[in-house]
Coordinates of C-alpha atoms in Angstrom, one line a residue:
M1 CA 0.0 0.0 0.0
E2 CA 3.0 2.3 -0.3
H3 CA 1.5 4.0 -3.3
L4 CA -1.5 5.2 -1.2
K5 CA -0.8 8.7 0.0
P6 CA -2.8 11.7 1.1
S7 CA -4.2 13.7 -1.8
P8 CA -5.8 17.1 -2.1
A9 CA -9.2 15.4 -2.0
N10 CA -8.8 14.0 1.5
S11 CA -6.3 16.5 3.0
S12 CA -8.5 19.7 3.1
P13 CA -8.0 21.4 6.5
L14 CA -10.6 20.6 9.2
T15 CA -12.4 23.7 10.3
P16 CA -15.7 24.4 12.2
L17 CA -16.5 27.2 9.8
G18 CA -17.8 24.6 7.3
F19 CA -20.6 23.7 9.7
L20 CA -22.4 27.0 8.9
E21 CA -22.4 26.3 5.1
R22 CA -23.9 22.9 5.8
A23 CA -26.5 24.3 8.2
A24 CA -27.6 26.8 5.5
T25 CA -28.2 23.9 3.1
V26 CA -29.8 21.4 5.5
Y27 CA -31.6 23.7 7.9
G28 CA -31.9 26.8 5.8
D29 CA -35.5 27.7 6.6
C30 CA -35.2 26.6 10.3
P31 CA -34.6 29.2 13.1
S32 CA -31.0 29.8 14.0
I33 CA -31.2 32.7 16.4
I34 CA -34.0 34.1 18.5
Y35 CA -33.4 37.2 20.6
S36 CA -36.4 39.1 21.9
A37 CA -38.3 40.2 18.8
T38 CA -35.4 39.4 16.5
S39 CA -35.1 36.1 14.7
Y40 CA -33.0 34.6 11.9
T41 CA -33.0 31.4 9.9
W42 CA -29.8 29.4 9.2
S43 CA -29.7 30.6 5.6
Q44 CA -29.9 34.2 6.9
T45 CA -27.2 33.7 9.5
H46 CA -24.9 32.2 6.8
R47 CA -25.5 35.2 4.6
R48 CA -25.0 37.7 7.4
C49 CA -21.7 36.1 8.4
L50 CA -20.4 36.2 4.9
Q51 CA -21.4 39.9 4.6
L52 CA -19.6 40.7 7.8
A53 CA -16.5 38.7 6.8
S54 CA -16.5 40.6 3.5
S55 CA -16.7 44.0 5.3
L56 CA -13.8 43.0 7.7
S57 CA -11.7 42.2 4.7
S58 CA -12.6 45.5 3.1
L59 CA -11.5 47.3 6.2
G60 CA -8.1 45.9 5.7
I61 CA -8.2 43.1 8.3
K62 CA -5.6 40.6 7.3
P63 CA -5.3 36.8 8.0
R64 CA -3.9 36.0 11.5
Q65 CA -4.7 39.5 12.8
V66 CA -6.8 39.6 16.0
V67 CA -10.3 41.0 16.1
S68 CA -11.9 41.3 19.5
V69 CA -15.4 41.6 20.8
I70 CA -16.9 42.5 24.2
A71 CA -20.6 41.7 24.3
P72 CA -23.1 39.6 26.1
N73 CA -24.9 36.7 24.5
I74 CA -26.6 38.6 21.7
P75 CA -26.9 37.6 18.0
A76 CA -23.8 39.7 17.0
M77 CA -21.7 37.7 19.5
Y78 CA -22.8 34.4 18.0
E79 CA -22.3 35.6 14.4
L80 CA -18.8 36.8 15.1
H81 CA -17.7 33.3 15.9
F82 CA -18.1 32.5 12.2
A83 CA -17.6 35.9 10.6
V84 CA -14.2 36.8 12.0
P85 CA -12.4 33.6 11.1
M86 CA -14.2 33.6 7.8
A87 CA -12.2 36.7 7.1
G88 CA -9.0 34.8 8.0
A89 CA -8.7 36.7 11.3
I90 CA -8.4 35.3 14.9
L91 CA -11.4 35.9 17.2
N92 CA -10.8 37.2 20.7
T93 CA -13.8 37.3 23.0
I94 CA -13.3 39.4 26.0
N95 CA -14.9 38.8 29.4
T96 CA -17.6 41.4 29.9
R97 CA -17.0 41.5 33.7
L98 CA -13.5 42.9 33.4
D99 CA -12.6 46.4 34.4
A100 CA -11.1 49.0 32.0
R101 CA -7.5 48.4 33.1
S102 CA -7.7 44.6 32.5
I103 CA -9.3 45.2 29.1
S104 CA -6.6 47.6 28.2
V105 CA -3.9 45.0 29.0
L106 CA -5.6 42.4 26.9
L107 CA -6.0 44.7 23.9
H108 CA -2.3 45.6 24.2
H109 CA -1.1 42.0 24.6
S110 CA -3.3 40.6 21.8
E111 CA -2.4 43.5 19.4
S112 CA -6.1 43.6 18.5
K113 CA -6.8 45.5 15.2
L114 CA -10.6 45.9 15.6
L115 CA -12.9 45.7 18.5
F116 CA -16.6 45.2 18.4
V117 CA -18.2 46.8 21.5
D118 CA -21.7 46.3 22.9
Y119 CA -23.6 49.5 23.5
F120 CA -23.6 49.1 27.2
S121 CA -19.8 48.6 27.4
K122 CA -18.9 51.6 25.3
S123 CA -17.8 53.8 28.2
L124 CA -15.8 51.0 29.7
V125 CA -14.0 50.3 26.4
L126 CA -13.3 54.0 25.7
E127 CA -11.7 54.2 29.2
A128 CA -9.6 51.1 28.4
I129 CA -8.5 52.6 25.1
S130 CA -7.4 55.7 26.9
L131 CA -5.1 53.6 29.2
L132 CA -3.2 52.1 26.2
P133 CA 0.4 53.3 25.9
R134 CA 0.8 56.2 23.5
S135 CA 3.0 54.1 21.3
V136 CA 0.3 51.5 20.8
K137 CA -2.2 52.1 17.9
P138 CA -5.7 51.5 19.3
P139 CA -8.0 49.1 17.5
I140 CA -10.7 50.2 15.2
L141 CA -14.0 50.4 17.1
V142 CA -17.4 49.2 15.9
L143 CA -20.5 49.7 18.0
I144 CA -23.0 46.9 18.5
T145 CA -26.4 48.6 19.1
D146 CA -29.6 47.1 20.3
D147 CA -32.8 48.4 18.8
E148 CA -34.8 47.8 22.0
L149 CA -32.3 48.9 24.6
S150 CA -30.1 51.5 23.2
A151 CA -30.3 55.0 21.7
P152 CA -29.2 55.8 18.2
L153 CA -25.5 56.4 17.4
N154 CA -25.0 60.0 18.5
A155 CA -22.3 62.4 17.3
T156 CA -20.1 62.0 20.4
V157 CA -20.0 58.3 20.1
A158 CA -19.5 58.5 16.3
V159 CA -16.2 60.2 16.8
D160 CA -14.8 57.1 18.4
F161 CA -16.7 54.4 16.5
I162 CA -16.3 54.1 12.7
D163 CA -19.6 52.4 12.3
T164 CA -22.4 50.3 13.9
Y165 CA -22.4 46.6 13.6
E166 CA -25.5 46.4 11.4
D167 CA -24.3 49.2 9.1
L168 CA -20.9 47.5 8.6
L169 CA -22.5 44.2 8.0
G170 CA -24.9 45.7 5.4
K171 CA -22.0 47.0 3.4
G172 CA -20.6 43.4 2.9
D173 CA -20.9 41.1 -0.1
P174 CA -23.2 38.0 0.6
G175 CA -21.3 36.2 -2.2
F176 CA -18.0 36.6 -0.4
K177 CA -15.7 33.6 -0.8
W178 CA -14.6 33.1 2.8
I179 CA -10.9 32.6 3.5
R180 CA -10.3 28.9 4.3
P181 CA -7.3 28.1 6.5
N182 CA -4.1 27.1 4.7
S183 CA -3.6 24.6 7.4
E184 CA -5.9 23.1 10.0
W185 CA -3.2 24.2 12.5
D186 CA -3.8 27.8 11.7
P187 CA -5.1 29.8 14.7
I188 CA -8.9 30.5 14.9
V189 CA -9.4 31.9 18.4
L190 CA -7.5 33.6 21.2
N191 CA -9.0 33.2 24.7
Y192 CA -7.6 34.7 27.9
T193 CA -7.8 32.5 30.9
S194 CA -8.4 35.4 33.3
G195 CA -8.4 39.2 33.4
T196 CA -5.0 39.4 34.9
T197 CA -3.3 42.8 34.9
S198 CA 0.2 41.4 35.1
S199 CA 1.0 38.5 32.8
P200 CA -2.1 37.6 30.8
K201 CA -2.3 34.0 29.5
G202 CA -3.7 34.1 26.0
V203 CA -4.7 30.6 24.9
V204 CA -4.5 30.0 21.1
H205 CA -6.6 27.3 19.5
C206 CA -6.4 26.1 15.9
H207 CA -9.1 25.2 13.4
R208 CA -8.4 21.5 13.9
G209 CA -8.7 21.6 17.6
S210 CA -11.9 23.6 17.5
F211 CA -13.4 21.1 15.0
I212 CA -12.5 18.2 17.2
I213 CA -13.9 19.7 20.5
T214 CA -17.1 20.7 18.7
V215 CA -17.9 17.3 17.4
D216 CA -16.7 15.7 20.6
S217 CA -18.9 17.8 22.8
L218 CA -22.0 17.1 20.7
I219 CA -21.4 13.4 20.8
D220 CA -20.6 13.2 24.5
W221 CA -23.7 15.1 25.6
S222 CA -25.8 13.2 23.1
V223 CA -27.1 16.4 21.6
P224 CA -29.9 15.6 19.0
K225 CA -30.7 17.4 15.8
Q226 CA -32.4 20.7 16.1
P227 CA -32.3 21.2 19.9
V228 CA -33.4 24.5 21.4
F229 CA -30.3 25.9 23.1
L230 CA -30.5 28.6 25.8
W231 CA -27.4 30.7 26.1
T232 CA -27.0 30.8 29.9
L233 CA -23.3 30.1 29.4
P234 CA -21.3 33.2 28.4
M235 CA -20.0 32.9 24.8
F236 CA -16.7 34.5 26.0
H237 CA -16.1 31.4 28.1
A238 CA -14.0 29.2 25.8
N239 CA -16.4 30.1 23.0
G240 CA -19.4 28.7 24.8
W241 CA -17.6 25.4 25.4
S242 CA -17.6 25.1 21.5
Y243 CA -21.4 25.0 21.3
T244 CA -21.3 28.3 19.3
W245 CA -20.1 26.2 16.4
G246 CA -21.9 23.0 17.6
M247 CA -25.4 24.5 17.1
A248 CA -24.7 24.8 13.4
V249 CA -23.8 21.1 13.2
V250 CA -27.2 20.1 14.5
G251 CA -29.3 23.0 13.2
G252 CA -30.2 24.1 16.7
T253 CA -32.1 27.2 17.7
N254 CA -29.9 29.6 19.7
I255 CA -31.9 31.5 22.3
C256 CA -29.9 34.6 23.1
L257 CA -30.3 36.7 26.2
R258 CA -28.6 39.7 27.6
K259 CA -29.4 39.2 31.3
F260 CA -28.8 36.2 33.6
D261 CA -31.6 36.2 36.1
S262 CA -33.9 33.4 37.2
P263 CA -37.2 34.9 36.1
T264 CA -35.8 35.7 32.6
I265 CA -34.3 32.2 32.2
Y266 CA -37.4 30.4 33.4
S267 CA -39.6 32.5 31.1
L268 CA -37.4 31.7 28.1
I269 CA -37.4 28.0 29.0
R270 CA -41.2 27.9 29.0
G271 CA -41.7 30.3 26.1
H272 CA -39.3 28.5 23.7
K273 CA -39.5 25.0 25.0
V274 CA -35.8 24.9 25.7
T275 CA -34.1 21.5 25.6
H276 CA -30.5 22.3 26.4
M277 CA -28.4 24.8 28.3
C278 CA -25.0 25.1 29.9
G279 CA -23.7 26.9 33.0
A280 CA -21.6 26.9 36.1
P281 CA -23.0 25.2 39.2
V282 CA -24.1 28.7 40.3
V283 CA -26.7 28.7 37.5
L284 CA -28.1 25.3 38.7
N285 CA -28.4 26.7 42.3
M286 CA -30.0 29.9 41.1
L287 CA -32.6 28.2 39.1
A288 CA -33.3 25.5 41.7
N289 CA -33.8 28.1 44.4
Y290 CA -36.1 30.1 42.1
L291 CA -38.3 27.2 41.2
A292 CA -38.5 26.0 44.8
E293 CA -39.4 29.5 46.1
N294 CA -42.1 29.7 43.4
K295 CA -43.3 26.2 44.1
T296 CA -43.1 25.2 40.5
T297 CA -41.3 22.6 38.3
L298 CA -40.4 22.4 34.6
E299 CA -43.1 21.6 32.2
S300 CA -40.7 19.3 30.3
P301 CA -37.2 18.1 31.0
V302 CA -34.3 20.4 30.3
N303 CA -30.8 19.0 29.7
I304 CA -28.2 21.1 31.5
L305 CA -24.4 20.6 31.3
T306 CA -22.4 22.0 34.2
A307 CA -18.7 22.4 34.7
G308 CA -16.4 24.6 36.8
A309 CA -16.1 24.3 40.5
P310 CA -17.3 20.8 41.5
P311 CA -21.1 21.1 42.1
P312 CA -22.2 20.2 45.6
A313 CA -24.2 17.0 45.7
P314 CA -27.2 18.6 47.4
V315 CA -27.4 21.1 44.6
L316 CA -27.3 18.4 41.9
S317 CA -30.0 16.4 43.7
R318 CA -32.3 19.4 44.2
T319 CA -31.9 20.6 40.6
E320 CA -32.8 17.2 39.2
S321 CA -35.8 16.9 41.4
L322 CA -37.2 20.0 39.7
G323 CA -37.0 18.5 36.2
F324 CA -33.5 19.2 35.0
I325 CA -31.3 16.4 33.6
V326 CA -27.9 17.3 34.8
S327 CA -24.6 16.3 33.1
H328 CA -21.3 17.2 34.7
G329 CA -17.9 17.6 33.2
Y330 CA -14.4 19.2 33.4
G331 CA -12.4 21.2 31.0
L332 CA -10.2 24.3 30.8
T333 CA -9.7 27.2 28.4
E334 CA -6.7 25.3 27.2
T335 CA -8.9 22.3 26.1
G336 CA -11.5 24.4 24.4
G337 CA -14.4 22.8 26.2
V338 CA -15.4 19.8 28.3
V339 CA -13.0 16.9 27.9
V340 CA -13.8 14.8 30.9
S341 CA -17.4 13.9 31.7
C342 CA -19.3 11.9 34.3
A343 CA -20.5 9.2 31.9
W344 CA -23.6 7.9 33.5
K345 CA -24.3 4.1 34.0
P346 CA -27.8 2.8 33.9
Q347 CA -27.3 0.8 37.1
W348 CA -26.7 4.0 39.0
N349 CA -30.3 5.0 38.5
L350 CA -31.2 2.3 41.1
L351 CA -29.2 4.0 43.8
P352 CA -30.6 6.5 46.4
A353 CA -30.7 10.1 45.4
T354 CA -27.9 11.1 47.6
E355 CA -25.6 8.5 46.3
K356 CA -26.5 9.4 42.7
A357 CA -25.7 13.0 43.4
R358 CA -22.3 12.0 44.9
L359 CA -21.4 10.0 41.8
K360 CA -22.5 12.7 39.5
A361 CA -20.4 15.3 41.4
R362 CA -17.3 13.5 40.1
Q363 CA -15.7 14.8 37.0
G364 CA -15.6 11.4 35.3
V365 CA -13.8 9.8 32.4
R366 CA -12.2 11.2 29.2
T367 CA -14.5 12.1 26.2
I368 CA -13.8 10.4 22.9
G369 CA -11.7 13.5 21.7
M370 CA -9.2 12.9 24.5
T371 CA -6.5 10.3 23.8
E372 CA -5.5 9.9 27.5
V373 CA -6.3 11.2 30.9
D374 CA -4.1 10.4 33.9
V375 CA -3.4 11.5 37.5
V376 CA 0.3 11.4 38.4
D377 CA 2.4 12.0 41.5
P378 CA 4.0 15.5 41.0
E379 CA 7.4 14.3 42.4
S380 CA 7.8 11.0 40.6
G381 CA 5.6 11.4 37.6
V382 CA 4.1 7.9 38.2
S383 CA 0.4 7.3 37.9
V384 CA -1.3 7.4 41.4
K385 CA -3.2 4.4 42.7
R386 CA -6.8 4.1 41.7
D387 CA -8.1 4.2 45.3
G388 CA -10.0 7.5 45.4
S389 CA -7.6 9.0 47.9
S390 CA -4.1 9.2 46.4
Q391 CA -3.8 12.7 45.0
G392 CA -1.8 13.8 42.0
E393 CA -1.8 16.3 39.1
I394 CA -4.3 15.8 36.3
L395 CA -2.7 15.3 32.9
L396 CA -4.4 15.4 29.5
R397 CA -3.5 14.3 26.0
G398 CA -5.7 14.8 22.9
G399 CA -6.4 16.6 19.7
C400 CA -8.2 19.6 21.0
L401 CA -5.5 21.0 23.3
M402 CA -4.3 24.5 22.6
L403 CA -1.4 25.4 20.4
G404 CA 0.0 27.3 23.3
Y405 CA 0.1 30.6 25.1
L406 CA 0.5 33.8 23.0
K407 CA 3.9 35.4 23.4
D408 CA 4.8 33.0 26.3
P409 CA 7.0 30.1 25.1
D410 CA 8.2 29.5 28.7
G411 CA 4.7 29.2 30.0
T412 CA 3.8 26.9 27.1
S413 CA 6.7 24.6 27.5
K414 CA 6.0 24.2 31.3
C415 CA 2.5 22.8 30.7
L416 CA 2.8 21.3 27.2
T417 CA 5.6 18.8 27.4
E418 CA 7.6 17.1 24.6
N419 CA 6.0 13.8 25.6
G420 CA 2.6 15.1 24.5
W421 CA 1.0 15.7 27.9
F422 CA -0.7 18.8 29.1
Y423 CA -0.1 19.4 32.8
T424 CA -3.3 21.1 34.1
G425 CA -2.1 22.1 37.5
D426 CA -5.3 20.7 39.0
M427 CA -5.0 18.0 41.7
G428 CA -7.3 15.0 41.7
V429 CA -7.8 11.4 42.5
M430 CA -8.7 8.4 40.4
H431 CA -11.4 6.2 41.8
T432 CA -11.3 2.4 41.6
D433 CA -13.8 2.5 38.7
G434 CA -11.5 4.8 36.6
Y435 CA -13.5 8.0 37.3
L436 CA -11.6 11.2 38.0
E437 CA -12.5 13.6 40.8
I438 CA -10.9 17.0 41.4
K439 CA -9.6 17.6 44.9
D440 CA -7.6 20.8 44.8
R441 CA -6.0 23.3 42.5
S442 CA -2.3 23.6 42.7
K443 CA -2.4 26.8 40.7
D444 CA -4.6 28.4 43.4
V445 CA -7.3 29.3 40.9
I446 CA -10.6 30.0 42.5
I447 CA -13.7 29.3 40.4
S448 CA -16.5 31.8 41.4
G449 CA -19.7 31.6 39.4
G450 CA -17.8 30.0 36.5
E451 CA -15.2 32.7 36.5
N452 CA -11.5 31.9 37.0
L453 CA -10.1 34.0 39.8
S454 CA -6.4 34.2 40.4
S455 CA -5.6 34.3 44.1
V456 CA -2.1 35.6 43.3
E457 CA -3.5 38.6 41.6
V458 CA -5.8 39.4 44.5
E459 CA -2.9 38.9 46.9
T460 CA -0.9 41.4 44.8
V461 CA -3.5 44.1 45.3
L462 CA -3.8 43.3 49.0
Y463 CA -0.1 43.8 49.5
T464 CA -0.3 47.3 48.0
N465 CA -2.5 48.3 51.0
P466 CA -0.3 50.1 53.5
M467 CA -2.1 48.6 56.4
I468 CA -1.4 44.9 55.4
N469 CA 1.6 43.0 56.5
E470 CA 0.8 39.6 55.0
A471 CA -1.9 38.3 52.7
A472 CA -3.1 35.0 51.4
V473 CA -6.2 34.3 49.4
V474 CA -8.0 30.9 49.2
A475 CA -11.3 29.5 48.1
R476 CA -14.2 29.5 50.5
P477 CA -17.2 27.3 49.7
D478 CA -20.4 29.1 48.7
E479 CA -23.8 27.6 48.0
F480 CA -24.6 30.2 45.4
W481 CA -21.3 31.0 43.6
G482 CA -19.6 27.6 44.2
E483 CA -16.5 29.3 45.6
T484 CA -15.6 32.9 46.6
A485 CA -12.3 34.5 47.5
C486 CA -11.4 34.5 51.2
A487 CA -8.5 36.7 52.2
F488 CA -6.5 36.0 55.3
V489 CA -4.4 39.0 56.4
S490 CA -2.2 40.3 59.2
L491 CA -1.8 44.0 59.8
K492 CA 1.3 46.1 60.3
N493 CA 2.1 47.3 63.8
G494 CA -0.2 44.8 65.3
D495 CA -3.2 46.9 64.2
N496 CA -5.9 44.3 64.9
N497 CA -8.3 46.7 66.6
E498 CA -11.6 47.7 65.0
K499 CA -11.6 44.4 63.3
A500 CA -15.0 44.7 61.6
A501 CA -14.3 48.2 60.3
T502 CA -10.9 47.1 59.0
E503 CA -12.4 44.2 57.1
K504 CA -14.9 46.6 55.4
E505 CA -12.0 48.9 54.5
I506 CA -10.0 46.1 53.0
I507 CA -12.9 45.0 50.9
A508 CA -13.5 48.5 49.7
Y509 CA -9.8 48.9 48.9
C510 CA -10.0 45.8 46.7
R511 CA -13.2 46.9 45.1
A512 CA -11.6 50.1 43.9
R513 CA -8.7 48.1 42.3
L514 CA -10.2 44.9 41.0
P515 CA -13.1 43.7 38.9
H516 CA -16.1 43.1 41.1
Y517 CA -16.1 39.3 40.9
M518 CA -12.4 39.2 42.1
V519 CA -13.0 41.1 45.3
P520 CA -12.8 39.0 48.4
K521 CA -16.2 38.3 49.9
T522 CA -14.6 37.4 53.3
V523 CA -11.6 39.0 55.1
V524 CA -10.1 37.3 58.2
V525 CA -7.6 39.4 60.2
K526 CA -5.1 37.4 62.1
E527 CA -2.1 38.4 64.2
E528 CA 0.1 36.2 62.1
L529 CA -0.5 33.8 59.2
P530 CA 0.7 30.2 59.6
K531 CA 4.1 29.5 58.0
T532 CA 6.4 26.6 57.2
S533 CA 10.0 26.5 58.6
T534 CA 11.2 28.3 55.5
G535 CA 8.7 31.1 55.9
K536 CA 6.1 30.1 53.3
I537 CA 2.5 30.7 54.2
K538 CA 0.7 27.4 54.8
K539 CA -2.2 27.8 52.3
Y540 CA -3.5 24.3 53.0
V541 CA -4.1 25.3 56.6
L542 CA -6.0 28.4 55.5
R543 CA -8.1 26.4 53.0
E544 CA -9.2 24.1 55.8
M545 CA -10.0 27.2 58.0
A546 CA -12.1 28.7 55.1
K547 CA -13.8 25.4 54.5
A548 CA -14.7 25.1 58.2
M549 CA -16.4 28.5 58.0
G550 CA -19.0 27.0 55.7
S551 CA -20.8 28.9 53.0
S552 CA -20.3 32.6 52.9
R553 CA -23.5 34.6 53.5
I554 CA -22.6 37.9 52.0
S555 CA -21.5 36.5 48.6
R556 CA -25.0 37.2 47.2
L557 CA -24.5 40.9 47.5

């Protein structure tokens, strides 16, 4: 068979962009997007994305240049997932919860050439632009307006924005021949792991990896053709765990929404007969509490995929009792979506509800897109015993892993090794049945409401407070957010008087310098923080103390 070699016919680069072309043919007259009074079919979405890609090319956007967007889950945000890479550019979705300083750092680091801005984020973005170094050319700005919620483009805004989203799209050619990748290893998206203000980690994914994670995610969750998908998961989170592209594969209906509150979500579930949705455990808890308080249940089952901080078993049990079918998984920005899932076994349905919830709270086994998943001893590199108690670092190997971190070869080489493994930095155990469970996070990342929160960054801000001598931030369990930041501090000059007032001052200090979701919800003032013999703060002791406090009460504020 030596004469059989790859040919142009079977070596065309894999890319998720082709999913949209197929959707326009197979599901052309079926609804693709519904947002308030706005709705589109798949043929219309295909046409609009081609027009926008054409306009981007006309503006001079070149292949491999970065185009950013800061917007909630509205139609424009969905369309940009296809339109930007169809112009050959790299899509960068920015967390809408970041502050101006963080956004400025990301724009600078990514060298973004064009930025689409939702109407309600325009002041924030203009402030971020003003913080860019004078030597940096700011990106072109395009304003995304909302007919029902925003005023017309006024003269003041027009000075800063070259056009509105719809006007720019309208200038494009619907017959545009979109730019296919030369190689399936070409970058398609740039996602930042957090809003860090010091050393941002920009995760770069290629067309091939995005294709694989999209197909993998649909199969693993058993998503049928033409589901009704409610966007309760922010699309800026790893591109909606790949379901932005995935809905085109199955011809689903994307129900977009700007706000994430229980009455709105429940109303949309009932009004559109939603079948699928994703979200962090906080979404499960929020909906379960709302339905319980209103003494109601779902009219028909809704499949919900959750990932992030391990969901408490009681939350899972309560959510399922109200009509949700909960699936649980694990993934990172670096994997592009969920790559470990708690594959359910029929015999488990016979178990008591509490036991079922305990099993479902585990992260699970590799999805088919992952080649291998292992838990190894950090010192020896040897796989830990499958006993449910021996801890080690979680390692992944598979086709949807990132290409690497933008402008950070050292950071890339530390976690993506030559032997093909990705070192996640998360600690876990392997149970006797081969199911993985996360136990700790060696990177000290706190997951609050689905957002990755760097404890190191919060500590950096705390140490700038002239009153603080030492600071350490750990996760505190929270029934609503999953986890919240808990800061342990000691004060200079033994200043531990007026404890309550000092705690409030420290929180206020952080609130003025950090995005809202990163601000510690709890501050504990101690005379001295526990340390090792070499002077390192014993974070594991502080974690146990935070855990013993129970769920934080003020985290809902």
